[in-house]
Amino acid sequence: YRDNIRTRLRRPRPDAHAHVPVQLITPTGDAFLSPSLHDELETWVPRLVRRTLPAKHWVPRTRPDQLSAWISEFVEAGEAGKQDDLPDSDASDSPAPAAKGAHADRFGGLLVLVTGAASGIGRATALSFAQAGARVVAVDRDAEGVARTAETARLVGAPAAWAEVVDVGDEQAMEKLAEKVAADCGVVDVLVNNAGIGLSGSFLETTSKEWRDVLDVNLWGVIHGCR
């Protein structure tokens, strides 16, 4: 730092342009290097790919999965001569443009799994993350409903969104889901255990099966999801 930064700040070179593709990964929670330090960087680096990550200073230690994925994508694009086509702030393999919606800086590129995503709060949550540029996995036992959610998510900002038909109360099914998601996309960054069912009516008229169903989804579903 002493040998380079101070000297260059005092006497900046007017011709210090980078003529090769450059990828800039900026952690939004860095207490030492704020994102504003990189404003107008395109003046010096015309072939710049910007990416933001909700992390602190030591990104290689806290988010090695995302960092390695972006580096691999950048290198592979360079070898194919397509680095200038890379989208900013988008971790998916799709050529869709970077998300510009609210909270894109915080959630863009993160892997988000939402249970109970076929309708209601779960569907709205999945679509909100999609609009923020997250990679969305929509989970529900309603096959048609969750497929519609994933389709809409792809249209509003998550081109790689997909649906999984799983009963959250089924321990083995949830374990298989976790293995599949980890193998295909890596570790989930945000988990929303939204799936839930209600039970109404007179308490004495309810059945043991109805209560087992409620506990399987509302209690065990959360436990299986977290595990």
XYZ file of N, CA and C in Angstrom:
681
model
N 0.819 -1.188 0.000
C 0.000 0.000 0.000
C 0.869 1.260 0.000
N 1.864 1.296 0.895
C 2.712 2.490 0.997
C 3.475 2.752 -0.296
N 3.912 1.695 -0.961
C 4.726 1.852 -2.169
C 3.907 2.241 -3.393
N 2.625 2.011 -3.367
C 1.826 2.217 -4.575
C 0.700 3.237 -4.425
N -0.142 3.036 -3.427
C -1.351 3.853 -3.357
C -1.045 5.324 -3.109
N -0.198 5.635 -2.125
C 0.066 7.040 -1.806
C 0.671 7.778 -2.989
N 1.636 7.148 -3.639
C 2.289 7.792 -4.781
C 1.305 8.048 -5.907
N 0.473 7.080 -6.201
C -0.466 7.228 -7.307
C -1.571 8.231 -6.991
N -1.940 8.340 -5.732
C -2.952 9.323 -5.367
C -2.411 10.741 -5.481
N -1.138 10.906 -5.134
C -0.527 12.241 -5.225
C -0.224 12.626 -6.665
N 0.253 11.654 -7.443
C 0.637 11.945 -8.825
C 0.015 10.898 -9.755
N -1.276 10.990 -9.992
C -1.926 9.992 -10.859
C -1.448 10.102 -12.295
N -1.311 8.970 -12.942
C -0.893 8.943 -14.346
C -2.087 9.244 -15.250
N -1.950 10.187 -16.160
C -3.084 10.512 -17.039
C -3.382 9.435 -18.069
N -2.417 8.545 -18.313
C -2.593 7.524 -19.343
C -2.793 6.131 -18.760
N -3.205 6.071 -17.509
C -3.321 4.772 -16.824
C -4.634 4.083 -17.179
N -4.730 3.650 -18.413
C -5.932 2.963 -18.877
C -5.671 1.460 -18.978
N -6.669 0.683 -18.601
C -6.589 -0.770 -18.766
C -7.247 -1.128 -20.094
N -6.499 -1.778 -20.960
C -7.008 -2.103 -22.294
C -7.438 -3.564 -22.416
N -7.507 -4.260 -21.297
C -7.953 -5.649 -21.288
C -9.247 -5.726 -20.480
N -10.044 -6.768 -20.656
C -11.265 -6.916 -19.857
C -10.937 -7.034 -18.370
N -11.695 -6.343 -17.551
C -11.492 -6.338 -16.100
C -12.820 -6.645 -15.416
N -12.762 -7.503 -14.416
C -13.949 -7.812 -13.617
C -13.767 -7.212 -12.227
N -14.725 -6.403 -11.802
C -14.684 -5.771 -10.487
C -15.779 -6.372 -9.617
N -15.389 -7.019 -8.521
C -16.340 -7.595 -7.576
C -16.303 -6.744 -6.315
N -17.402 -6.060 -6.028
C -17.450 -5.110 -4.923
C -18.340 -5.627 -3.800
N -17.790 -5.897 -2.608
C -18.630 -6.262 -1.465
C -19.336 -5.021 -0.925
N -20.640 -5.076 -0.821
C -21.397 -3.894 -0.415
C -21.245 -3.569 1.068
N -20.764 -4.529 1.861
C -20.615 -4.278 3.287
C -19.187 -4.038 3.730
N -18.299 -3.696 2.798
C -16.888 -3.471 3.113
C -16.730 -2.148 3.852
N -16.202 -2.211 5.076
C -16.030 -1.000 5.883
C -14.820 -0.182 5.455
N -13.930 -0.760 4.650
C -12.697 -0.080 4.261
C -12.749 0.470 2.841
N -13.404 -0.242 1.934
C -13.483 0.169 0.533
C -14.952 0.222 0.124
N -15.537 1.395 0.187
C -16.955 1.531 -0.139
C -17.165 1.488 -1.645
N -18.348 1.078 -2.096
C -18.623 1.013 -3.536
C -18.422 2.346 -4.251
N -18.607 3.470 -3.542
C -18.468 4.780 -4.185
C -17.043 5.062 -4.644
N -16.064 4.361 -4.085
C -14.674 4.549 -4.518
C -14.473 4.144 -5.972
N -15.368 3.309 -6.483
C -15.214 2.810 -7.843
C -16.089 3.558 -8.848
N -16.667 4.683 -8.427
C -17.466 5.484 -9.353
C -16.598 5.987 -10.506
N -17.177 6.031 -11.688
C -16.509 6.536 -12.896
C -15.284 5.711 -13.281
N -15.221 4.478 -12.810
C -14.076 3.631 -13.147
C -14.033 3.304 -14.637
N -15.189 3.352 -15.282
C -15.231 3.064 -16.718
C -14.371 4.029 -17.529
N -14.069 5.213 -16.957
C -13.192 6.166 -17.650
C -11.817 5.569 -17.881
N -11.368 4.767 -16.920
C -10.030 4.179 -16.984
C -10.066 2.732 -17.454
N -11.204 2.094 -17.271
C -11.341 0.681 -17.638
C -12.580 0.538 -18.523
N -12.453 0.787 -19.799
C -13.632 0.774 -20.675
C -14.294 -0.592 -20.812
N -13.529 -1.672 -20.637
C -14.098 -3.021 -20.777
C -14.271 -3.619 -19.381
N -15.190 -3.025 -18.636
C -15.370 -3.365 -17.229
C -16.666 -4.135 -17.005
N -16.566 -5.215 -16.228
C -17.734 -5.973 -15.776
C -17.854 -5.758 -14.278
N -18.948 -5.164 -13.855
C -19.164 -4.892 -12.430
C -20.060 -5.964 -11.812
N -19.699 -6.391 -10.619
C -20.551 -7.306 -9.857
C -20.540 -6.846 -8.403
N -21.679 -6.936 -7.748
C -21.759 -6.591 -6.333
C -22.175 -7.811 -5.530
N -21.722 -7.836 -4.287
C -21.957 -8.998 -3.435
C -22.257 -8.517 -2.021
N -23.331 -8.986 -1.395
C -23.630 -8.589 -0.021
C -22.700 -9.300 0.957
N -21.507 -8.778 1.105
C -20.500 -9.385 1.970
C -19.612 -8.291 2.540
N -18.760 -8.664 3.485
C -17.827 -7.701 4.069
C -16.465 -7.821 3.386
N -15.411 -7.332 4.041
C -14.113 -7.149 3.392
C -13.499 -8.454 2.888
N -13.569 -9.508 3.683
C -12.848 -10.742 3.344
C -13.720 -11.670 2.505
N -14.035 -11.250 1.305
C -14.904 -12.028 0.419
C -14.349 -13.421 0.113
N -13.034 -13.586 -0.133
C -12.529 -14.936 -0.430
C -12.776 -15.932 0.704
N -12.903 -15.440 1.924
C -13.130 -16.336 3.059
C -14.611 -16.585 3.305
N -15.437 -15.554 3.088
C -16.853 -15.689 3.416
C -17.720 -16.157 2.255
N -17.335 -15.838 1.015
C -18.131 -16.240 -0.145
C -17.256 -16.838 -1.244
N -16.459 -17.868 -0.916
C -15.600 -18.460 -1.949
C -16.389 -19.099 -3.081
N -17.603 -19.590 -2.786
C -18.411 -20.229 -3.827
C -18.807 -19.242 -4.916
N -19.324 -18.081 -4.501
C -19.745 -17.082 -5.481
C -18.547 -16.483 -6.210
N -17.472 -16.247 -5.473
C -16.275 -15.658 -6.071
C -15.694 -16.571 -7.142
N -15.566 -17.854 -6.829
C -15.000 -18.794 -7.798
C -15.911 -18.956 -9.010
N -17.228 -18.905 -8.790
C -18.168 -19.028 -9.911
C -18.030 -17.850 -10.862
N -17.923 -16.653 -10.314
C -17.784 -15.463 -11.160
C -16.445 -15.437 -11.891
N -15.379 -15.842 -11.195
C -14.062 -15.870 -11.839
C -14.051 -16.887 -12.975
N -14.608 -18.063 -12.722
C -14.663 -19.096 -13.764
C -15.457 -18.608 -14.969
N -16.591 -17.967 -14.707
C -17.423 -17.454 -15.795
C -16.667 -16.403 -16.605
N -15.930 -15.536 -15.906
C -15.182 -14.462 -16.567
C -14.058 -15.034 -17.431
N -13.330 -16.010 -16.888
C -12.226 -16.619 -17.635
C -12.752 -17.382 -18.849
N -13.811 -18.160 -18.646
C -14.375 -18.929 -19.764
C -14.910 -18.012 -20.858
N -15.512 -16.893 -20.454
C -16.001 -15.938 -21.446
C -14.842 -15.317 -22.212
N -13.724 -15.073 -21.507
C -12.551 -14.522 -22.172
C -11.966 -15.481 -23.184
N -11.920 -16.757 -22.824
C -11.387 -17.755 -23.748
C -12.268 -17.895 -24.983
N -13.568 -17.644 -24.802
C -14.494 -17.739 -25.931
C -14.649 -16.415 -26.671
N -13.950 -15.380 -26.178
C -14.044 -14.070 -26.809
C -15.349 -13.363 -26.558
N -16.003 -13.671 -25.426
C -17.319 -13.087 -25.156
C -17.349 -12.334 -23.831
N -16.200 -11.883 -23.342
C -16.178 -11.205 -22.059
C -16.995 -9.918 -22.056
N -17.012 -9.216 -23.176
C -17.755 -7.962 -23.231
C -19.261 -8.180 -23.173
N -19.699 -9.436 -23.341
C -21.129 -9.736 -23.308
C -21.608 -10.154 -21.928
N -20.682 -10.250 -20.963
C -21.079 -10.683 -19.629
C -21.988 -9.649 -18.983
N -23.089 -10.093 -18.326
C -23.967 -9.142 -17.644
C -23.382 -8.726 -16.312
N -23.544 -7.462 -15.937
C -23.099 -6.991 -14.633
C -24.005 -7.548 -13.536
N -23.400 -7.896 -12.388
C -24.125 -8.249 -11.174
C -25.106 -9.389 -11.346
N -24.797 -10.369 -12.181
C -25.707 -11.494 -12.397
C -24.913 -12.773 -12.324
N -25.253 -13.642 -11.359
C -24.477 -14.862 -11.169
C -24.974 -16.021 -11.994
N -26.074 -15.871 -12.702
C -26.607 -16.991 -13.464
C -25.862 -17.172 -14.766
N -26.094 -18.292 -15.431
C -25.476 -18.571 -16.719
C -26.260 -17.962 -17.864
N -27.366 -17.308 -17.567
C -28.194 -16.736 -18.614
C -27.637 -15.409 -19.079
N -27.831 -15.056 -20.348
C -27.362 -13.777 -20.833
C -28.297 -12.623 -20.512
N -29.228 -12.815 -19.592
C -30.162 -11.749 -19.258
C -29.430 -10.580 -18.622
N -29.932 -9.352 -18.747
C -29.274 -8.190 -18.168
C -29.329 -8.216 -16.660
N -28.474 -7.423 -16.036
C -28.417 -7.371 -14.582
C -29.722 -6.831 -14.017
N -30.091 -7.317 -12.834
C -31.317 -6.861 -12.203
C -31.187 -5.405 -11.792
N -32.241 -4.640 -12.001
C -32.238 -3.231 -11.647
C -33.300 -2.916 -10.608
N -34.018 -3.925 -10.110
C -35.096 -3.693 -9.173
C -34.585 -3.341 -7.793
N -35.549 -3.061 -6.906
C -35.195 -2.744 -5.530
C -34.457 -3.914 -4.892
N -33.452 -3.607 -4.095
C -32.667 -4.594 -3.352
C -31.775 -5.460 -4.241
N -31.544 -5.055 -5.491
C -30.691 -5.852 -6.374
C -29.265 -5.918 -5.854
N -28.775 -4.833 -5.256
C -27.413 -4.834 -4.729
C -27.259 -5.832 -3.591
N -28.344 -6.059 -2.855
C -28.273 -6.957 -1.702
C -28.493 -8.410 -2.074
N -29.435 -8.673 -2.978
C -29.821 -10.052 -3.260
C -29.447 -10.542 -4.654
N -28.958 -9.665 -5.521
C -28.602 -10.078 -6.873
C -27.584 -11.204 -6.882
N -27.909 -12.295 -7.561
C -26.995 -13.419 -7.668
C -27.070 -14.429 -6.547
N -27.764 -14.114 -5.457
C -27.860 -15.061 -4.344
C -28.824 -16.196 -4.691
N -28.560 -17.352 -4.090
C -29.423 -18.515 -4.294
C -30.480 -18.533 -3.194
N -31.747 -18.418 -3.594
C -32.855 -18.308 -2.645
C -33.821 -19.468 -2.852
N -34.146 -20.175 -1.780
C -35.109 -21.274 -1.833
C -36.319 -20.899 -0.990
N -37.497 -20.962 -1.597
C -38.739 -20.596 -0.918
C -39.683 -21.787 -0.934
N -40.140 -22.221 0.245
C -41.121 -23.300 0.310
C -42.525 -22.697 0.346
N -43.508 -23.513 -0.025
C -44.872 -23.005 -0.096
C -44.999 -21.908 -1.131
N -44.283 -22.077 -2.250
C -44.165 -21.005 -3.243
C -45.227 -21.045 -4.330
N -46.195 -21.945 -4.228
C -47.199 -22.063 -5.285
C -48.216 -20.934 -5.256
N -48.426 -20.332 -4.094
C -49.454 -19.299 -3.985
C -49.188 -18.425 -2.767
N -49.994 -17.372 -2.645
C -49.969 -16.542 -1.453
C -48.639 -15.890 -1.151
N -48.295 -15.888 0.138
C -47.074 -15.227 0.596
C -45.836 -15.849 -0.035
N -45.823 -17.174 -0.159
C -44.659 -17.843 -0.737
C -44.415 -17.432 -2.172
N -45.474 -17.367 -2.955
C -45.349 -16.946 -4.352
C -44.853 -15.501 -4.432
N -45.459 -14.614 -3.628
C -45.056 -13.209 -3.637
C -43.602 -13.049 -3.207
N -43.177 -13.850 -2.231
C -41.790 -13.782 -1.766
C -40.827 -14.219 -2.857
N -41.137 -15.329 -3.516
C -40.276 -15.827 -4.590
C -40.151 -14.807 -5.715
N -41.252 -14.168 -6.074
C -41.224 -13.193 -7.164
C -40.482 -11.922 -6.760
N -40.576 -11.539 -5.490
C -39.830 -10.363 -5.029
C -38.331 -10.608 -5.104
N -37.897 -11.799 -4.706
C -36.475 -12.132 -4.825
C -36.060 -12.191 -6.292
N -36.941 -12.700 -7.141
C -36.635 -12.760 -8.572
C -36.433 -11.365 -9.143
N -37.277 -10.422 -8.750
C -37.155 -9.049 -9.223
C -35.864 -8.400 -8.745
N -35.317 -8.892 -7.636
C -34.048 -8.382 -7.118
C -32.852 -9.090 -7.738
N -33.102 -9.994 -8.691
C -32.002 -10.648 -9.384
C -31.463 -11.887 -8.711
N -32.190 -12.427 -7.726
C -31.734 -13.648 -7.059
C -31.986 -14.860 -7.950
N -31.276 -15.943 -7.663
C -31.534 -17.228 -8.317
C -32.549 -17.963 -7.445
N -33.710 -18.247 -7.987
C -34.838 -18.702 -7.177
C -35.144 -20.173 -7.405
N -35.313 -20.905 -6.288
C -35.825 -22.271 -6.313
C -37.179 -22.237 -5.614
N -38.241 -22.493 -6.355
C -39.597 -22.470 -5.811
C -40.024 -23.897 -5.469
N -40.426 -24.111 -4.223
C -40.756 -25.459 -3.738
C -42.196 -25.492 -3.236
N -42.926 -26.523 -3.635
C -44.291 -26.712 -3.147
C -44.750 -28.108 -3.559
N -45.789 -28.616 -2.889
C -46.336 -29.909 -3.306
C -47.422 -29.746 -4.367
N -47.794 -28.494 -4.643
C -48.736 -28.180 -5.721
C -47.933 -27.996 -7.007
N -47.900 -29.036 -7.832
C -47.035 -29.030 -9.013
C -47.380 -27.909 -9.990
N -48.662 -27.741 -10.290
C -49.060 -26.719 -11.262
C -48.793 -25.313 -10.730
N -49.127 -25.098 -9.472
C -48.946 -23.772 -8.888
C -47.494 -23.359 -8.805
N -46.637 -24.273 -8.375
C -45.223 -23.924 -8.228
C -44.557 -23.759 -9.587
N -45.042 -24.494 -10.589
C -44.514 -24.319 -11.946
C -44.847 -22.929 -12.479
N -46.057 -22.447 -12.176
C -46.443 -21.098 -12.599
C -45.585 -20.042 -11.909
N -45.287 -20.269 -10.636
C -44.431 -19.323 -9.915
C -43.047 -19.248 -10.542
N -42.467 -20.403 -10.835
C -41.134 -20.425 -11.442
C -41.141 -19.759 -12.815
N -42.198 -19.999 -13.581
C -42.297 -19.389 -14.914
C -42.357 -17.866 -14.810
N -43.164 -17.375 -13.873
C -43.265 -15.926 -13.689
C -41.953 -15.349 -13.177
N -41.284 -16.077 -12.286
C -39.995 -15.612 -11.759
C -38.976 -15.439 -12.875
N -39.006 -16.337 -13.840
C -38.077 -16.225 -14.973
C -38.360 -14.975 -15.801
N -39.607 -14.577 -15.845
C -39.986 -13.415 -16.646
C -39.642 -12.096 -15.967
N -39.640 -12.083 -14.633
C -39.460 -10.808 -13.917
C -38.037 -10.558 -13.444
N -37.112 -11.502 -13.673
C -35.735 -11.191 -13.289
C -34.871 -12.343 -12.842
N -35.404 -13.562 -12.797
C -34.616 -14.729 -12.391
C -34.662 -15.763 -13.510
N -33.860 -15.583 -14.567
C -33.956 -16.450 -15.744
C -33.655 -17.915 -15.479
N -32.963 -18.208 -14.380
C -32.628 -19.599 -14.079
C -33.543 -20.203 -13.018
N -34.640 -19.529 -12.680
C -35.545 -20.037 -11.642
C -36.157 -21.364 -12.066
N -36.336 -22.250 -11.101
C -36.996 -23.513 -11.419
C -37.845 -23.980 -10.242
N -38.733 -24.926 -10.525
C -39.674 -25.426 -9.531
C -39.299 -26.836 -9.099
N -39.554 -27.135 -7.836
C -39.374 -28.476 -7.293
C -40.656 -28.863 -6.566
N -41.212 -30.019 -6.931
C -42.434 -30.509 -6.289
C -42.028 -31.398 -5.120
N -42.155 -30.871 -3.918
C -41.712 -31.581 -2.716
C -42.681 -31.284 -1.573
N -42.972 -32.307 -0.782
C -43.745 -32.141 0.448
C -42.750 -31.870 1.567
N -42.796 -30.679 2.157
C -41.800 -30.311 3.169
C -41.892 -31.189 4.409
N -43.013 -31.857 4.603
C -43.149 -32.745 5.746
C -42.509 -34.102 5.542
N -42.028 -34.366 4.335
C -41.388 -35.640 3.995
C -39.875 -35.486 4.158
N -39.341 -36.073 5.207
C -37.919 -35.898 5.518
C -37.011 -36.367 4.389
N -37.262 -37.548 3.853
C -36.407 -38.079 2.788
C -36.481 -37.220 1.528
N -37.677 -36.742 1.205
C -37.827 -35.890 0.022
C -37.062 -34.588 0.192
N -37.074 -34.035 1.391
C -36.349 -32.788 1.647
C -34.841 -33.006 1.607
N -34.390 -34.166 2.074
C -32.957 -34.472 2.004
C -32.502 -34.591 0.551
N -33.327 -35.233 -0.272
C -32.997 -35.349 -1.699
C -32.984 -33.976 -2.369
N -33.921 -33.119 -1.971
C -33.956 -31.762 -2.520
C -32.675 -31.012 -2.173
N -32.251 -31.116 -0.918
C -31.031 -30.426 -0.491
C -29.821 -30.915 -1.274
N -29.733 -32.223 -1.475
C -28.613 -32.783 -2.232
C -28.624 -32.300 -3.679
N -29.805 -32.254 -4.274
C -29.915 -31.827 -5.672
C -29.534 -30.362 -5.833
N -30.063 -29.506 -4.966
C -29.767 -28.076 -5.063
C -28.283 -27.820 -4.828
N -27.701 -28.496 -3.833
C -26.277 -28.305 -3.548
C -25.413 -28.751 -4.718
N -25.793 -29.856 -5.346
C -25.009 -30.374 -6.469
C -25.130 -29.490 -7.702
N -26.325 -28.946 -7.939
C -26.560 -28.164 -9.158
C -26.150 -26.702 -9.028
N -26.354 -26.123 -7.841
C -26.173 -24.669 -7.702
C -25.322 -24.237 -6.519
N -25.010 -25.141 -5.608
C -24.235 -24.753 -4.437
C -25.120 -24.570 -3.215
N -24.534 -23.987 -2.181
C -25.228 -23.811 -0.909
C -26.238 -22.670 -1.013
N -27.415 -22.893 -0.455
C -28.459 -21.866 -0.457
C -28.022 -20.680 0.399
N -28.193 -19.470 -0.133
C -27.849 -18.261 0.614
C -28.997 -17.789 1.493
N -30.209 -17.895 0.982
C -31.396 -17.453 1.724
C -32.440 -18.561 1.674
N -32.886 -19.007 2.849
C -33.919 -20.039 2.946
C -35.160 -19.426 3.572
N -36.287 -19.529 2.880
C -37.556 -19.022 3.403
C -38.476 -20.211 3.639
N -38.602 -20.625 4.906
C -39.489 -21.734 5.273
C -40.912 -21.191 5.399
N -41.529 -20.953 4.262
C -42.842 -20.315 4.253
C -44.007 -21.301 4.296
N -43.795 -22.532 3.851
C -44.900 -23.494 3.743
C -45.636 -23.642 5.072
N -46.941 -23.593 5.001
C -47.738 -23.733 6.212
C -49.199 -23.961 5.868
N -49.902 -24.652 6.739
C -51.336 -24.886 6.548
C -52.066 -24.524 7.832
N -53.343 -24.192 7.701
C -54.146 -23.821 8.853
C -55.201 -24.870 9.162
N -55.763 -24.765 10.339
C -56.810 -25.696 10.774
C -57.850 -24.886 11.530
N -59.072 -24.913 11.050
C -60.132 -24.119 11.676
C -61.265 -25.022 12.154
N -62.184 -24.417 12.872
C -63.317 -25.172 13.379
C -63.203 -25.443 14.867
N -64.191 -26.084 15.402
C -64.209 -26.419 16.820
C -63.095 -27.406 17.142
N -62.381 -27.140 18.223
C -61.246 -27.992 18.588
C -61.667 -29.447 18.760
N -62.799 -29.685 19.376
C -63.232 -31.052 19.646
C -63.666 -31.784 18.386
N -63.880 -31.034 17.310
C -64.284 -31.668 16.060
C -63.098 -31.967 15.147
N -61.915 -31.518 15.526
C -60.728 -31.805 14.714
C -60.260 -33.233 14.963
N -59.530 -33.761 13.989
C -59.051 -35.143 14.088
C -57.542 -35.179 14.314
N -57.084 -36.326 14.766
C -55.640 -36.494 14.977
C -54.879 -36.370 13.665
N -55.456 -36.879 12.579
C -54.797 -36.785 11.277
C -54.622 -35.330 10.855
N -55.654 -34.514 11.102
C -55.552 -33.099 10.743
C -54.423 -32.424 11.512
N -54.281 -32.750 12.784
C -53.204 -32.167 13.577
C -51.841 -32.690 13.130
N -51.776 -33.955 12.746
C -50.510 -34.493 12.234
C -50.102 -33.777 10.951
N -51.097 -33.502 10.097
C -50.798 -32.775 8.861
C -50.260 -31.376 9.168
N -50.892 -30.703 10.122
C -50.445 -29.356 10.498
C -49.019 -29.392 11.044
N -48.755 -30.332 11.935
C -47.421 -30.418 12.532
C -46.371 -30.841 11.512
N -46.748 -31.728 10.593
C -45.795 -32.162 9.562
C -45.319 -30.987 8.715
N -46.242 -30.114 8.352
C -45.882 -28.981 7.493
C -45.330 -27.812 8.308
N -46.062 -27.393 9.333
C -45.712 -26.168 10.049
C -44.532 -26.328 10.995
N -44.342 -27.515 11.534
C -43.215 -27.745 12.446
C -42.103 -28.533 11.770
N -42.422 -29.754 11.352
C -41.386 -30.590 10.752
C -40.896 -30.032 9.422
N -41.769 -29.339 8.704
C -41.336 -28.727 7.453
C -40.234 -27.708 7.671
N -40.357 -26.926 8.738
C -39.317 -25.945 9.076
C -38.040 -26.650 9.521
N -38.200 -27.690 10.334
C -37.028 -28.438 10.808
C -36.295 -29.084 9.641
N -37.038 -29.753 8.759
C -36.403 -30.390 7.597
C -35.729 -29.348 6.708
N -36.382 -28.207 6.524
C -35.797 -27.165 5.687
C -34.496 -26.631 6.257
N -34.467 -26.374 7.544
C -33.251 -25.849 8.183
C -32.125 -26.877 8.182
N -32.455 -28.143 8.386
C -31.425 -29.175 8.425
C -30.848 -29.417 7.032
